């Protein structure tokens, strides 16, 4: 059986394959859904329905492990400090594209925080997957010609 879930605020539909089992009185099947760039109304509704995974639209990382992660990151020709500097120097349109790239390619370990009221988007670069770091590096280098 296919179940279609429709999210709030034009968030799109999600289909689940569900196998009914009538041999037991109670049947439970857990499904995990990932909402890319969830809208505030959806976040509020999910919080009202029960516990949610993470904080806002990302996962809080353990700050004690941050320095260990920095040291363990393999050197792939990307200077993380320069990447952070390049991202801050990008124009508004380019930054919107960066935010979109982060939302589309982030993992469960990625920490992001979207502060709409302040007009700020926070991301911990050290929690991004290597492929996204490479993508952001190439994008920023191409835009800034650095």
PDB file of C-alpha atoms in Angstrom:
ATOM      1  CA  UNK A   1       0.000   0.000   0.000  1.00  0.00           C
ATOM      2  CA  UNK A   2       1.308   3.490  -0.784  1.00  0.00           C
ATOM      3  CA  UNK A   3       0.586   6.328   1.627  1.00  0.00           C
ATOM      4  CA  UNK A   4       1.048   9.917   0.456  1.00  0.00           C
ATOM      5  CA  UNK A   5       1.813  12.539   3.093  1.00  0.00           C
ATOM      6  CA  UNK A   6       1.277  16.202   2.222  1.00  0.00           C
ATOM      7  CA  UNK A   7       3.194  18.730   4.288  1.00  0.00           C
ATOM      8  CA  UNK A   8       2.078  22.193   5.297  1.00  0.00           C
ATOM      9  CA  UNK A   9       2.752  25.373   3.330  1.00  0.00           C
ATOM     10  CA  UNK A  10       3.340  23.760  -0.072  1.00  0.00           C
ATOM     11  CA  UNK A  11       6.167  21.578   1.239  1.00  0.00           C
ATOM     12  CA  UNK A  12       5.472  18.852  -1.290  1.00  0.00           C
ATOM     13  CA  UNK A  13       4.305  15.264  -0.992  1.00  0.00           C
ATOM     14  CA  UNK A  14       6.156  12.310   0.495  1.00  0.00           C
ATOM     15  CA  UNK A  15       5.197   8.747  -0.428  1.00  0.00           C
ATOM     16  CA  UNK A  16       5.678   5.811   1.908  1.00  0.00           C
ATOM     17  CA  UNK A  17       5.477   2.140   1.016  1.00  0.00           C
ATOM     18  CA  UNK A  18       3.525   0.489   3.824  1.00  0.00           C
ATOM     19  CA  UNK A  19       2.991  -3.246   4.199  1.00  0.00           C
ATOM     20  CA  UNK A  20      -0.153  -4.103   6.184  1.00  0.00           C
ATOM     21  CA  UNK A  21       0.023  -7.067   8.503  1.00  0.00           C
ATOM     22  CA  UNK A  22      -3.366  -8.284   9.721  1.00  0.00           C
ATOM     23  CA  UNK A  23      -1.949 -11.160  11.766  1.00  0.00           C
ATOM     24  CA  UNK A  24      -1.367  -8.945  14.810  1.00  0.00           C
ATOM     25  CA  UNK A  25      -3.760  -6.666  16.688  1.00  0.00           C
ATOM     26  CA  UNK A  26      -1.267  -3.847  16.668  1.00  0.00           C
ATOM     27  CA  UNK A  27       1.061  -3.053  13.803  1.00  0.00           C
ATOM     28  CA  UNK A  28       3.759  -0.392  13.918  1.00  0.00           C
ATOM     29  CA  UNK A  29       6.234   0.596  11.211  1.00  0.00           C
ATOM     30  CA  UNK A  30       8.571   3.542  11.703  1.00  0.00           C
ATOM     31  CA  UNK A  31       9.483   5.706   8.722  1.00  0.00           C
ATOM     32  CA  UNK A  32      11.974   8.540   8.660  1.00  0.00           C
ATOM     33  CA  UNK A  33      11.176  11.644   6.607  1.00  0.00           C
ATOM     34  CA  UNK A  34      13.640  14.378   5.737  1.00  0.00           C
ATOM     35  CA  UNK A  35      12.300  17.819   4.929  1.00  0.00           C
ATOM     36  CA  UNK A  36      14.774  19.958   3.009  1.00  0.00           C
ATOM     37  CA  UNK A  37      14.479  23.607   3.988  1.00  0.00           C
ATOM     38  CA  UNK A  38      11.347  23.214   6.161  1.00  0.00           C
ATOM     39  CA  UNK A  39       9.072  26.206   6.529  1.00  0.00           C
ATOM     40  CA  UNK A  40       8.414  27.698  10.010  1.00  0.00           C
ATOM     41  CA  UNK A  41       4.777  26.497  10.016  1.00  0.00           C
ATOM     42  CA  UNK A  42       5.859  22.909   9.408  1.00  0.00           C
ATOM     43  CA  UNK A  43       8.514  23.121  12.142  1.00  0.00           C
ATOM     44  CA  UNK A  44       5.928  24.440  14.605  1.00  0.00           C
ATOM     45  CA  UNK A  45       3.435  21.698  13.719  1.00  0.00           C
ATOM     46  CA  UNK A  46       6.097  18.999  14.086  1.00  0.00           C
ATOM     47  CA  UNK A  47       7.162  20.364  17.486  1.00  0.00           C
ATOM     48  CA  UNK A  48       3.517  20.367  18.610  1.00  0.00           C
ATOM     49  CA  UNK A  49       3.091  16.741  17.531  1.00  0.00           C
ATOM     50  CA  UNK A  50       5.946  15.424  19.663  1.00  0.00           C
ATOM     51  CA  UNK A  51       9.709  15.370  20.037  1.00  0.00           C
ATOM     52  CA  UNK A  52      11.683  16.343  16.950  1.00  0.00           C
ATOM     53  CA  UNK A  53      15.198  15.417  15.914  1.00  0.00           C
ATOM     54  CA  UNK A  54      17.726  18.235  16.186  1.00  0.00           C
ATOM     55  CA  UNK A  55      17.282  21.928  16.679  1.00  0.00           C
ATOM     56  CA  UNK A  56      15.591  24.165  14.110  1.00  0.00           C
ATOM     57  CA  UNK A  57      16.737  22.715  10.788  1.00  0.00           C
ATOM     58  CA  UNK A  58      20.033  21.212  11.902  1.00  0.00           C
ATOM     59  CA  UNK A  59      21.625  19.134  14.611  1.00  0.00           C
ATOM     60  CA  UNK A  60      23.444  20.557  17.581  1.00  0.00           C
ATOM     61  CA  UNK A  61      26.970  19.261  17.623  1.00  0.00           C
ATOM     62  CA  UNK A  62      28.976  18.499  20.713  1.00  0.00           C
ATOM     63  CA  UNK A  63      31.293  21.476  21.011  1.00  0.00           C
ATOM     64  CA  UNK A  64      33.909  19.430  22.835  1.00  0.00           C
ATOM     65  CA  UNK A  65      34.456  17.288  19.742  1.00  0.00           C
ATOM     66  CA  UNK A  66      34.824  20.266  17.410  1.00  0.00           C
ATOM     67  CA  UNK A  67      38.589  20.649  17.790  1.00  0.00           C
ATOM     68  CA  UNK A  68      39.069  16.906  17.274  1.00  0.00           C
ATOM     69  CA  UNK A  69      37.034  17.079  14.072  1.00  0.00           C
ATOM     70  CA  UNK A  70      39.144  19.959  12.783  1.00  0.00           C
ATOM     71  CA  UNK A  71      42.302  17.973  13.306  1.00  0.00           C
ATOM     72  CA  UNK A  72      40.890  14.782  11.786  1.00  0.00           C
ATOM     73  CA  UNK A  73      39.635  16.441   8.591  1.00  0.00           C
ATOM     74  CA  UNK A  74      41.847  15.179   5.780  1.00  0.00           C
ATOM     75  CA  UNK A  75      43.698  17.823   3.828  1.00  0.00           C
ATOM     76  CA  UNK A  76      42.108  17.853   0.398  1.00  0.00           C
ATOM     77  CA  UNK A  77      43.552  21.133  -0.788  1.00  0.00           C
ATOM     78  CA  UNK A  78      40.828  23.193   0.844  1.00  0.00           C
ATOM     79  CA  UNK A  79      41.716  25.866   3.381  1.00  0.00           C
ATOM     80  CA  UNK A  80      38.675  25.969   5.673  1.00  0.00           C
ATOM     81  CA  UNK A  81      39.569  29.429   7.011  1.00  0.00           C
ATOM     82  CA  UNK A  82      39.808  30.799   3.468  1.00  0.00           C
ATOM     83  CA  UNK A  83      36.525  29.087   2.560  1.00  0.00           C
ATOM     84  CA  UNK A  84      34.821  30.799   5.516  1.00  0.00           C
ATOM     85  CA  UNK A  85      36.320  34.142   4.467  1.00  0.00           C
ATOM     86  CA  UNK A  86      35.256  33.643   0.839  1.00  0.00           C
ATOM     87  CA  UNK A  87      31.685  32.808   1.865  1.00  0.00           C
ATOM     88  CA  UNK A  88      31.482  36.045   3.868  1.00  0.00           C
ATOM     89  CA  UNK A  89      32.666  38.059   0.856  1.00  0.00           C
ATOM     90  CA  UNK A  90      30.011  36.718  -1.547  1.00  0.00           C
ATOM     91  CA  UNK A  91      27.143  38.895  -2.741  1.00  0.00           C
ATOM     92  CA  UNK A  92      23.533  38.440  -1.667  1.00  0.00           C
ATOM     93  CA  UNK A  93      22.437  36.411  -4.712  1.00  0.00           C
ATOM     94  CA  UNK A  94      25.456  34.136  -4.390  1.00  0.00           C
ATOM     95  CA  UNK A  95      24.760  33.651  -0.684  1.00  0.00           C
ATOM     96  CA  UNK A  96      21.206  32.568  -1.454  1.00  0.00           C
ATOM     97  CA  UNK A  97      22.654  29.972  -3.797  1.00  0.00           C
ATOM     98  CA  UNK A  98      25.081  28.828  -1.052  1.00  0.00           C
ATOM     99  CA  UNK A  99      22.220  28.433   1.431  1.00  0.00           C
ATOM    100  CA  UNK A 100      20.314  26.389  -1.136  1.00  0.00           C
ATOM    101  CA  UNK A 101      23.373  24.188  -1.793  1.00  0.00           C
ATOM    102  CA  UNK A 102      23.807  23.579   1.940  1.00  0.00           C
ATOM    103  CA  UNK A 103      20.143  22.641   2.434  1.00  0.00           C
ATOM    104  CA  UNK A 104      20.138  20.304  -0.564  1.00  0.00           C
ATOM    105  CA  UNK A 105      23.362  18.495   0.380  1.00  0.00           C
ATOM    106  CA  UNK A 106      23.490  18.511   4.169  1.00  0.00           C
ATOM    107  CA  UNK A 107      23.574  15.328   6.231  1.00  0.00           C
ATOM    108  CA  UNK A 108      22.133  14.478   9.642  1.00  0.00           C
ATOM    109  CA  UNK A 109      25.422  15.615  11.223  1.00  0.00           C
ATOM    110  CA  UNK A 110      25.309  19.058   9.606  1.00  0.00           C
ATOM    111  CA  UNK A 111      24.598  21.937  11.985  1.00  0.00           C
ATOM    112  CA  UNK A 112      22.600  24.787  10.482  1.00  0.00           C
ATOM    113  CA  UNK A 113      20.508  27.522  12.006  1.00  0.00           C
ATOM    114  CA  UNK A 114      18.304  29.835   9.976  1.00  0.00           C
ATOM    115  CA  UNK A 115      17.514  33.005  11.921  1.00  0.00           C
ATOM    116  CA  UNK A 116      14.854  34.602   9.736  1.00  0.00           C
ATOM    117  CA  UNK A 117      14.203  37.518  12.099  1.00  0.00           C
ATOM    118  CA  UNK A 118      17.856  38.602  12.025  1.00  0.00           C
ATOM    119  CA  UNK A 119      18.313  37.657   8.372  1.00  0.00           C
ATOM    120  CA  UNK A 120      21.151  35.294   9.270  1.00  0.00           C
ATOM    121  CA  UNK A 121      22.054  31.764   8.262  1.00  0.00           C
ATOM    122  CA  UNK A 122      24.582  29.861  10.385  1.00  0.00           C
ATOM    123  CA  UNK A 123      26.427  26.717   9.319  1.00  0.00           C
ATOM    124  CA  UNK A 124      29.282  24.848  10.967  1.00  0.00           C
ATOM    125  CA  UNK A 125      31.615  24.158   8.040  1.00  0.00           C
ATOM    126  CA  UNK A 126      33.288  21.313   9.923  1.00  0.00           C
ATOM    127  CA  UNK A 127      30.006  19.362  10.012  1.00  0.00           C
ATOM    128  CA  UNK A 128      29.488  19.486   6.231  1.00  0.00           C
ATOM    129  CA  UNK A 129      30.169  16.429   4.069  1.00  0.00           C
ATOM    130  CA  UNK A 130      33.394  16.535   2.038  1.00  0.00           C
ATOM    131  CA  UNK A 131      31.505  16.688  -1.263  1.00  0.00           C
ATOM    132  CA  UNK A 132      29.631  19.818  -0.144  1.00  0.00           C
ATOM    133  CA  UNK A 133      32.824  21.453   1.113  1.00  0.00           C
ATOM    134  CA  UNK A 134      34.421  20.850  -2.292  1.00  0.00           C
ATOM    135  CA  UNK A 135      31.284  22.234  -4.008  1.00  0.00           C
ATOM    136  CA  UNK A 136      31.303  25.391  -1.834  1.00  0.00           C
ATOM    137  CA  UNK A 137      35.052  25.847  -2.358  1.00  0.00           C
ATOM    138  CA  UNK A 138      34.756  25.645  -6.146  1.00  0.00           C
ATOM    139  CA  UNK A 139      31.704  27.914  -6.168  1.00  0.00           C
ATOM    140  CA  UNK A 140      33.347  30.605  -4.005  1.00  0.00           C
ATOM    141  CA  UNK A 141      36.611  30.419  -5.936  1.00  0.00           C
ATOM    142  CA  UNK A 142      34.719  30.799  -9.208  1.00  0.00           C
ATOM    143  CA  UNK A 143      32.708  33.785  -7.999  1.00  0.00           C
ATOM    144  CA  UNK A 144      35.599  35.631  -6.362  1.00  0.00           C
ATOM    145  CA  UNK A 145      38.320  34.592  -8.780  1.00  0.00           C
ATOM    146  CA  UNK A 146      40.606  33.935  -5.826  1.00  0.00           C
TER     147      UNK A 146
END
